[in-house]
Each structure stands twice: as C-alpha cells, then as structure tokens.
Amino acid sequence: MKTRTATEAPITDASRVAAGRGDGPAPRGPARIRRQLPTSPWLFAAPGLVIVAVFILYPFLSTLNNAFTDKRTLMPGEYVGLANFSELLHDDMFWIGLRNSTLYVLVVVPALVLLPLLLAMLVQKHIPGITFFRSAFYTPVVASIVVVGLIWVWMLDERGLVNAVLEAVGAGKVGFLSDQWLLLFSAMAVTVWKGLGYYMIIYLAALANVPRELHEAAAVDGAGAVRRFLTVTVPAVRSTMVLVGALSSVAAFKVFSEVYLMAGPTGGPAGEDTTLVMLVQRVGTGLTGRVGYASAISVVVFVVTVTLMLLVLRADRKEDA
Amino acid sequence: MSTTEKIPATAAGRGARPAPKPRRRRITDENGRRMPVWEIVLRYGLLLAVLALMIGPFLWQLSTSLKGPHEDIFSSPPTFLPSDPTFHNYERVADTIPVWDYALNSLKVAAANVVTNCVGATLAGYALARLRYRGRKAATVVFVLAMLVPVEGIIIAQFTTMRELGLNNTLIGVLLPGCVSALNVLLMRNAFLNVPYEIEEAAFVDGANVWQRFLRISLPAVKGTLAVVAIFAFMGAWDDFLWPLIVLSDPERFTLTIGLNYLHGTFANDERLVAAGTVIAVLPLIVLFACLQRYFFRGVGEGAVKG
C-alpha cells in the first residue's frame, strides 16, 4: 500500500500540469517533451480533428446556415430570412412532430429514471446466478434497434404473441399497431424495454457506493422498505438519477427508429405518429428534399435538446442549494 | 469519472469479501447475514418474471424463425416450441434478399469502424493528454463540442457533405462520419491522463522518443479502455440504422439493418422470413456480448459519464 500512495501523489501533480495552460511555460517534463518533436503533436491529433471537423462540426454549422435558406437537394438556394421558421408555425406536421417528441420525453424519461433503479436493486445482491440475470437483462441493449423494432412489431401484431395470449385469457384483441395513440405508447414501451439494461448498469455502480450503515440505521429506526428506498437509496443515488434523466431525455426527444419501424416511414395513420427527427428525415431527403426547411426543424431539435440538458442540470443545482 | 471508478470497485468488493464461504450454504446478503426464505423466493420470482420479459421476445422470434411453412404461427393459445424445427426460412431469406452480402457489408463497416476508432481516438487522445503544443486546449474544446452535437439533427447536412465528396451510396460514406468519434477521443484522453506521468518521464530521460513512449509505455497502460472503444465501435456500426438509411440508396450496398427494414417493408406478411433475418442480425452481437460482457458493462460506465 505504501508504494501506491508514493506514486499517487505525483500523478495528480503531473496531470494537473498536463491539464494546465496549453502553451505557458511548464515547470516539469512536458516542456522538455515539446522541444524534441515540434510537429508530431498535430500529427497525432490530425486524423481525429479532420474527421470531426468535416463530418460533425461543418455539417452542424451548415445546418444552422441552411435553416435560413430555401436550399433543396439539387439546388443551392438563397437566403430567405426567417421564412422557414414562420412556415413551421403554420405546419400541422411540425406541431404533430413536436407534440409526439415532447410526449416521448414526458413518458419515457420518468420510466427510465425509476424502473432501472428498481431493477438494479433487484440484481444488486450477490445471490447465485445473479451474473446470468444481469447479462440477460442487458441483452436488448446489445441488439440493434432494427432487430428490437421488428421483434416487437411481430409481438404486437394483430395476430402476434401478445394478442394470442390476450385472446387465450379471454380479453379481446388490442390494435397496438393500428391505433394512433396505442402505436405511440407501444413505441415508448419498446424504448423503455431496450434502455432498461443500460441504465441498470449505471445505477448498479451508484448503488455499490451507498453506505450500508445508512440502510442498517434506518432499519433499526423501524423504517420499512419503501421508506428506506425514499430516504436512503434515492438521496444517495440522486446525482446518478439526474445523469440518467439528462441522457434519457435528450435521447427520447430525438427518437426516430422505434417509431419509424413500428408506425412505418409515414408515421402511422395520417402521419399522426411522426416525430421531429422522422420529419427531418422525410422532408430533407429524396431528390426534391427541402434541405433548408429540414434544417429549420433540426434547429428546433438542437434548441430543445440543449434546453432539456440545462433544465435537468439546473434542477440538480437547485436541490443542492 | 466517479461512475467509472465505481464499476471496478464493485468487482473488487466482490472479490475481496472476507473468506468466501463454501457453496451450497444458505444464501446470505453481502453482510453475511442469512436472507429470509420469503425474500429469496420473492427475489427469484421477480428475477424470473423480468427474465421472461427481457429474453422472451428474442426466444419467440427464434421460435418463429424455426417454424415450417405448414405450422400455424398465429395459433391461440400460442405454441412456443416449433413442432418440426427447420432452417428452411434461413434459406428462403437468402433467396429473397442477399442477406449474406448485407451481413458482409455490415461486417466490413463494423470492422473498419473498430480500426479507425481505435487508431484515431488513441492518437488524438494521447495528443490531448500527454503532448504539449500551442492550441491543445482549442483541440480539446473542438472534441467536446463535437461530442455535444446531436447527430440526428445534422444528418441532412452530413448527407449533403457526403454527396459533395461523391461518397453517398458507398460503404465508405456509411463509415466516415463516425470513424473517429469525439466521445472515444475523450475517453482515451482520460485513460492516458490516469497513467502515471513519471513512467513516461523516466522513458524520456532514457532517450525514448515520442513514438516509442506512446507505443511502448502509454498504449499498453490503456488497453482496457481501448477494448471498450473497440467493442462499442463494433456494436455502434453493426446496429446503426438512421445514417445508413439516409446515405445508402442502392439495394446492393445495403447493410444488414437497412436490408432488414427493406425485408420488413416488402415482405411484411411473411413473419417467418423477417424472424429469420432478425436472428441473423442479432446472433453475432449476442455471441460477442456473451464472450466479452465485462467490457460491455465497463463501457456503459465510461460512456455514460461523457455522453
């Protein structure tokens, strides 16, 4: 143990230096390293920087720019000011997309903050076979969203397994994939189903750090399981819940594949199940794709996702204060 | 960072439990206290119920894919075991769409994605963590910003860029936007920052140049994170749907996910075919996961903190 602490102290020291100002004089090693090979640092960083600049940052900036043009797939287009955005205000499809994506966040996020936590508590104890259960619960995370979507399309089919079971127990058939609202909620359920294992693993790591003494003390004081969950577990993993909330809300607002696969490319009956990203894909692609208008919708997606992030993080701060 | 450290901590805690009791004894919790029988029954009951919910749909898909053309797949109550299991549907799906070509396309993109991400992210991560030069901070900011851009919002512009480069409708075009992901660069940067600097200093004093220090000293120290990057790069490329859907238009160049979507759209009524197709798509990843679970779980902790 002694050797460990001996090396540990300087590590933080060195990494602080390394993380410090990029070009100021350094008191230790780094400066000497620079003298030796002046060009190689950029050689190291170049592949990553080029890819990220050309295929992420440039498209991001051109999306912001295109939002103010009437550019189409094969036409350069001209600046039209805020015309795309004022058109959005009168576009029923846009409002449908915004409604569905927002609903998605409102339903999926609470489920993905709470259910994986309960699941993590279920698989937390090291009872025999628990590794198998943990892995099995993670399997939907590994599967492609296309596979998951198609599996559930078949499960929820009018003649599929769920309806066969419902019929066998005497309940009638349910049109999971034909009703506008049932379709959307089925897609949400699939999103939750696929995400459970992922967030379970995140919570599992957080639960391992909850001091056991707290649970014991609460139990001695006569707190029941529910009370201990609310007064010990939840406060202890609160920062993880915020993280999960932030991650899942941004992902939920950008939902595409589940709804696309279950409701079809046109978004269910009369397009009523279209989400915003589906609308971007539909409007912006193809030979006559309205790149400018699709970019305006994308800008709305950016603004909402950033706002969601800030809201969640802010809620965290407030609770701290 | 804290979450990252917690996962190994769990594993360590498990290993370090005092004097592992011989098996077959009563089930105890981590304090060594005996768990009451009702709790054991309740826990396993719930575990089995969730297991049915999480694995059942996969097994149902497998079962459907193995049912022959004369077996009723719509029966109520449903029959879970195929009465006469057959691989006929797998042959038929290959006759309907070039499923093995699609699988090969997916494999090419996924393998290339592993190589480019491992090489690109390691080099850039090392440059951000260990080298000193003007503009390093700016380079770090570039990667952080890139990580925050919601990819779903820029696909149209990405497609336009790809067309300007003449790479739309090619597998290279599928690969390029994610071939060095900013998240992976930052993961590698953090991994390198956690390697004690003194070792590299010692190598420097001994006259090792930057490449020698990188390859012989730092790289072996971050193998674990590199494995996580590799696995998630493979899974990401193999499972990706939206981007290949937009960039590929020629059915001959489809990847497996796009091919499945096409199969579903065209032959939606033939559930056995679609089921066989999905089994082909999911099996390689389930095998990979079964072999390398540890890294999949680690990746969640590391990716979540940064993503």
Coordinates of N, CA, C and O in Angstrom, one line a residue, chain A residues 238-313:
Chain A
R238 N -29.0 10.2 -6.1 CA -29.7 11.3 -6.8 C -28.9 11.9 -8.0 O -29.4 12.1 -9.0
S239 N -27.6 12.0 -7.8 CA -26.8 12.6 -8.9 C -26.8 11.6 -10.1 O -26.8 12.1 -11.2
T240 N -26.9 10.3 -9.8 CA -27.0 9.4 -10.9 C -28.4 9.5 -11.6 O -28.5 9.4 -12.8
M241 N -29.4 9.7 -10.8 CA -30.7 9.9 -11.4 C -30.8 11.1 -12.3 O -31.4 11.1 -13.4
V242 N -30.1 12.2 -11.9 CA -30.0 13.4 -12.7 C -29.3 13.0 -14.0 O -29.7 13.4 -15.1
L243 N -28.2 12.3 -13.9 CA -27.4 11.9 -15.1 C -28.3 11.1 -16.1 O -28.4 11.4 -17.3
V244 N -29.0 10.1 -15.5 CA -29.9 9.2 -16.3 C -31.0 10.1 -16.9 O -31.4 9.9 -18.1
G245 N -31.6 11.0 -16.1 CA -32.6 11.9 -16.6 C -32.1 12.7 -17.8 O -32.8 12.8 -18.8
A246 N -30.9 13.3 -17.7 CA -30.3 14.1 -18.8 C -30.1 13.2 -20.0 O -30.5 13.6 -21.1
L247 N -29.5 12.1 -19.9 CA -29.2 11.2 -21.0 C -30.4 10.8 -21.7 O -30.6 10.8 -22.9
S248 N -31.4 10.3 -20.9 CA -32.6 9.7 -21.5 C -33.5 10.7 -22.1 O -34.2 10.5 -23.1
S249 N -33.5 12.0 -21.5 CA -34.4 12.9 -22.1 C -33.9 13.4 -23.4 O -34.7 13.6 -24.4
V250 N -32.6 13.6 -23.6 CA -32.1 14.0 -24.9 C -32.3 12.9 -25.9 O -32.8 13.2 -27.0
A251 N -32.1 11.7 -25.5 CA -32.3 10.6 -26.4 C -33.7 10.4 -26.8 O -34.1 10.2 -28.0
A252 N -34.6 10.6 -25.8 CA -36.1 10.4 -26.1 C -36.6 11.5 -27.1 O -37.4 11.2 -27.9
F253 N -36.1 12.7 -26.9 CA -36.6 13.8 -27.8 C -36.2 13.5 -29.2 O -36.9 13.9 -30.2
K254 N -35.0 12.8 -29.4 CA -34.5 12.6 -30.8 C -35.0 11.3 -31.3 O -34.4 10.8 -32.3
V255 N -36.0 10.7 -30.7 CA -36.4 9.3 -31.1 C -36.7 9.3 -32.6 O -37.3 10.2 -33.2
F256 N -36.3 8.2 -33.3 CA -36.6 8.0 -34.7 C -36.9 6.5 -35.0 O -38.0 6.2 -35.4
S257 N -35.9 5.7 -34.7 CA -36.0 4.3 -35.3 C -37.2 3.5 -34.8 O -37.9 2.9 -35.6
E258 N -37.5 3.5 -33.5 CA -38.6 2.7 -33.0 C -39.9 3.1 -33.7 O -40.7 2.2 -34.1
V259 N -40.2 4.4 -33.7 CA -41.4 4.8 -34.3 C -41.4 4.6 -35.8 O -42.4 4.2 -36.4
Y260 N -40.3 4.8 -36.5 CA -40.2 4.6 -37.9 C -40.5 3.1 -38.2 O -41.2 2.8 -39.2
L261 N -40.0 2.2 -37.4 CA -40.2 0.8 -37.7 C -41.6 0.3 -37.4 O -42.2 -0.5 -38.1
M262 N -42.1 0.8 -36.3 CA -43.4 0.3 -35.8 C -44.6 1.0 -36.5 O -45.6 0.4 -36.8
A263 N -44.4 2.3 -36.8 CA -45.5 3.0 -37.4 C -45.3 3.1 -38.9 O -46.2 3.5 -39.7
G264 N -44.1 2.8 -39.4 CA -43.9 2.9 -40.9 C -43.3 4.3 -41.2 O -43.4 5.2 -40.4
P265 N -42.7 4.4 -42.4 CA -42.0 5.6 -42.8 C -42.8 6.8 -42.7 O -42.4 7.9 -42.5
T266 N -44.2 6.7 -43.0 CA -45.0 7.8 -43.0 C -45.6 8.2 -41.6 O -46.4 9.1 -41.5
G267 N -45.2 7.4 -40.6 CA -45.6 7.8 -39.3 C -47.1 7.4 -38.9 O -47.8 8.3 -38.3
G268 N -47.5 6.2 -39.2 CA -48.8 5.8 -38.7 C -50.0 6.4 -39.4 O -49.8 7.1 -40.4
P269 N -51.2 6.1 -38.9 CA -52.4 6.7 -39.5 C -52.3 8.2 -39.7 O -52.1 8.9 -38.8
A270 N -52.4 8.6 -41.0 CA -52.4 10.0 -41.3 C -51.2 10.8 -40.8 O -51.2 12.0 -40.6
G271 N -50.1 10.0 -40.6 CA -48.9 10.6 -40.1 C -48.9 11.1 -38.7 O -48.0 11.9 -38.3
E272 N -49.9 10.7 -38.0 CA -50.1 11.3 -36.6 C -49.0 10.8 -35.6 O -49.0 11.3 -34.5
D273 N -48.2 9.8 -36.0 CA -47.2 9.3 -35.1 C -45.8 9.8 -35.5 O -44.8 9.4 -34.9
T274 N -45.8 10.8 -36.4 CA -44.5 11.3 -36.8 C -43.8 12.0 -35.6 O -44.4 12.7 -34.9
T275 N -42.5 11.8 -35.5 CA -41.7 12.5 -34.5 C -40.8 13.6 -35.3 O -40.7 13.5 -36.5
L276 N -40.2 14.5 -34.6 CA -39.5 15.6 -35.2 C -38.3 15.0 -36.1 O -38.2 15.5 -37.2
V277 N -37.6 14.1 -35.6 CA -36.5 13.6 -36.4 C -37.0 12.8 -37.6 O -36.4 12.9 -38.7
M278 N -38.1 12.1 -37.5 CA -38.7 11.5 -38.6 C -39.1 12.5 -39.7 O -38.9 12.3 -40.9
L279 N -39.6 13.7 -39.2 CA -40.0 14.7 -40.1 C -38.7 15.3 -40.8 O -38.8 15.5 -42.0
V280 N -37.6 15.5 -40.1 CA -36.4 15.9 -40.7 C -36.0 15.0 -41.8 O -35.7 15.4 -42.9
Q281 N -36.0 13.7 -41.5 CA -35.6 12.7 -42.5 C -36.5 12.7 -43.7 O -36.1 12.6 -44.8
R282 N -37.8 12.8 -43.5 CA -38.8 12.8 -44.6 C -38.7 14.0 -45.5 O -38.8 13.9 -46.7
V283 N -38.6 15.2 -44.8 CA -38.7 16.4 -45.5 C -37.3 16.7 -46.3 O -37.3 17.2 -47.4
G284 N -36.2 16.3 -45.6 CA -34.9 16.7 -46.2 C -34.3 15.7 -47.1 O -33.3 16.1 -47.8
T285 N -34.8 14.5 -47.3 CA -34.1 13.5 -48.2 C -34.9 13.4 -49.5 O -36.0 14.0 -49.6
G286 N -34.4 12.7 -50.4 CA -35.0 12.5 -51.7 C -34.6 13.5 -52.7 O -33.9 14.5 -52.3
L287 N -34.9 13.4 -53.9 CA -34.5 14.3 -55.0 C -35.0 15.7 -54.8 O -34.3 16.6 -55.2
T288 N -36.2 15.8 -54.2 CA -36.7 17.1 -54.0 C -36.7 17.6 -52.6 O -37.4 18.4 -52.1
G289 N -35.8 16.9 -51.8 CA -35.7 17.2 -50.4 C -35.5 18.7 -50.1 O -34.7 19.4 -50.7
R290 N -36.3 19.2 -49.2 CA -36.2 20.6 -48.8 C -35.2 20.7 -47.7 O -35.5 20.8 -46.5
V291 N -33.9 20.8 -48.1 CA -32.8 20.9 -47.1 C -33.0 22.1 -46.2 O -32.8 21.9 -45.0
G292 N -33.4 23.2 -46.7 CA -33.5 24.4 -45.9 C -34.5 24.2 -44.8 O -34.3 24.5 -43.6
Y293 N -35.7 23.7 -45.2 CA -36.8 23.6 -44.2 C -36.5 22.5 -43.2 O -36.7 22.7 -42.0
A294 N -35.9 21.4 -43.7 CA -35.5 20.3 -42.7 C -34.5 20.9 -41.7 O -34.5 20.5 -40.6
S295 N -33.6 21.7 -42.2 CA -32.6 22.3 -41.3 C -33.2 23.2 -40.2 O -32.8 23.2 -39.1
A296 N -34.3 23.9 -40.6 CA -35.0 24.7 -39.6 C -35.6 23.8 -38.5 O -35.5 24.1 -37.3
I297 N -36.1 22.6 -38.9 CA -36.7 21.7 -37.9 C -35.5 21.2 -37.1 O -35.6 21.1 -35.8
S298 N -34.3 20.9 -37.7 CA -33.2 20.5 -36.9 C -32.8 21.5 -35.9 O -32.4 21.2 -34.8
V299 N -32.9 22.8 -36.3 CA -32.5 23.9 -35.3 C -33.4 23.8 -34.1 O -33.0 23.9 -32.9
V300 N -34.7 23.5 -34.3 CA -35.6 23.4 -33.2 C -35.2 22.2 -32.3 O -35.2 22.3 -31.1
V301 N -34.8 21.1 -33.0 CA -34.3 19.9 -32.2 C -33.1 20.3 -31.4 O -33.0 20.0 -30.2
F302 N -32.1 21.1 -32.0 CA -30.9 21.5 -31.2 C -31.4 22.3 -30.0 O -30.9 22.0 -28.9
V303 N -32.2 23.3 -30.2 CA -32.6 24.2 -29.1 C -33.3 23.4 -28.0 O -33.0 23.6 -26.8
V304 N -34.2 22.5 -28.4 CA -34.9 21.8 -27.3 C -34.0 20.9 -26.6 O -34.0 20.8 -25.3
T305 N -33.0 20.2 -27.3 CA -32.2 19.3 -26.5 C -31.2 20.0 -25.6 O -31.0 19.6 -24.5
V306 N -30.7 21.2 -26.1 CA -29.9 21.9 -25.2 C -30.7 22.4 -24.0 O -30.2 22.4 -22.8
T307 N -31.9 22.9 -24.2 CA -32.7 23.4 -23.1 C -33.0 22.2 -22.1 O -32.9 22.5 -20.9
L308 N -33.3 21.0 -22.7 CA -33.6 19.9 -21.8 C -32.4 19.6 -20.9 O -32.5 19.5 -19.6
M309 N -31.2 19.6 -21.5 CA -29.9 19.4 -20.7 C -29.8 20.4 -19.6 O -29.6 20.1 -18.4
L310 N -30.0 21.7 -20.0 CA -29.8 22.8 -19.0 C -30.9 22.7 -17.9 O -30.6 22.9 -16.7
L311 N -32.1 22.4 -18.3 CA -33.2 22.2 -17.3 C -32.8 21.2 -16.2 O -33.0 21.4 -15.0
V312 N -32.4 20.0 -16.7 CA -32.1 18.9 -15.8 C -31.0 19.3 -14.9 O -31.0 19.1 -13.7
L313 N -29.9 19.9 -15.5 CA -28.7 20.2 -14.7 C -29.1 21.3 -13.7 O -28.7 21.3 -12.5

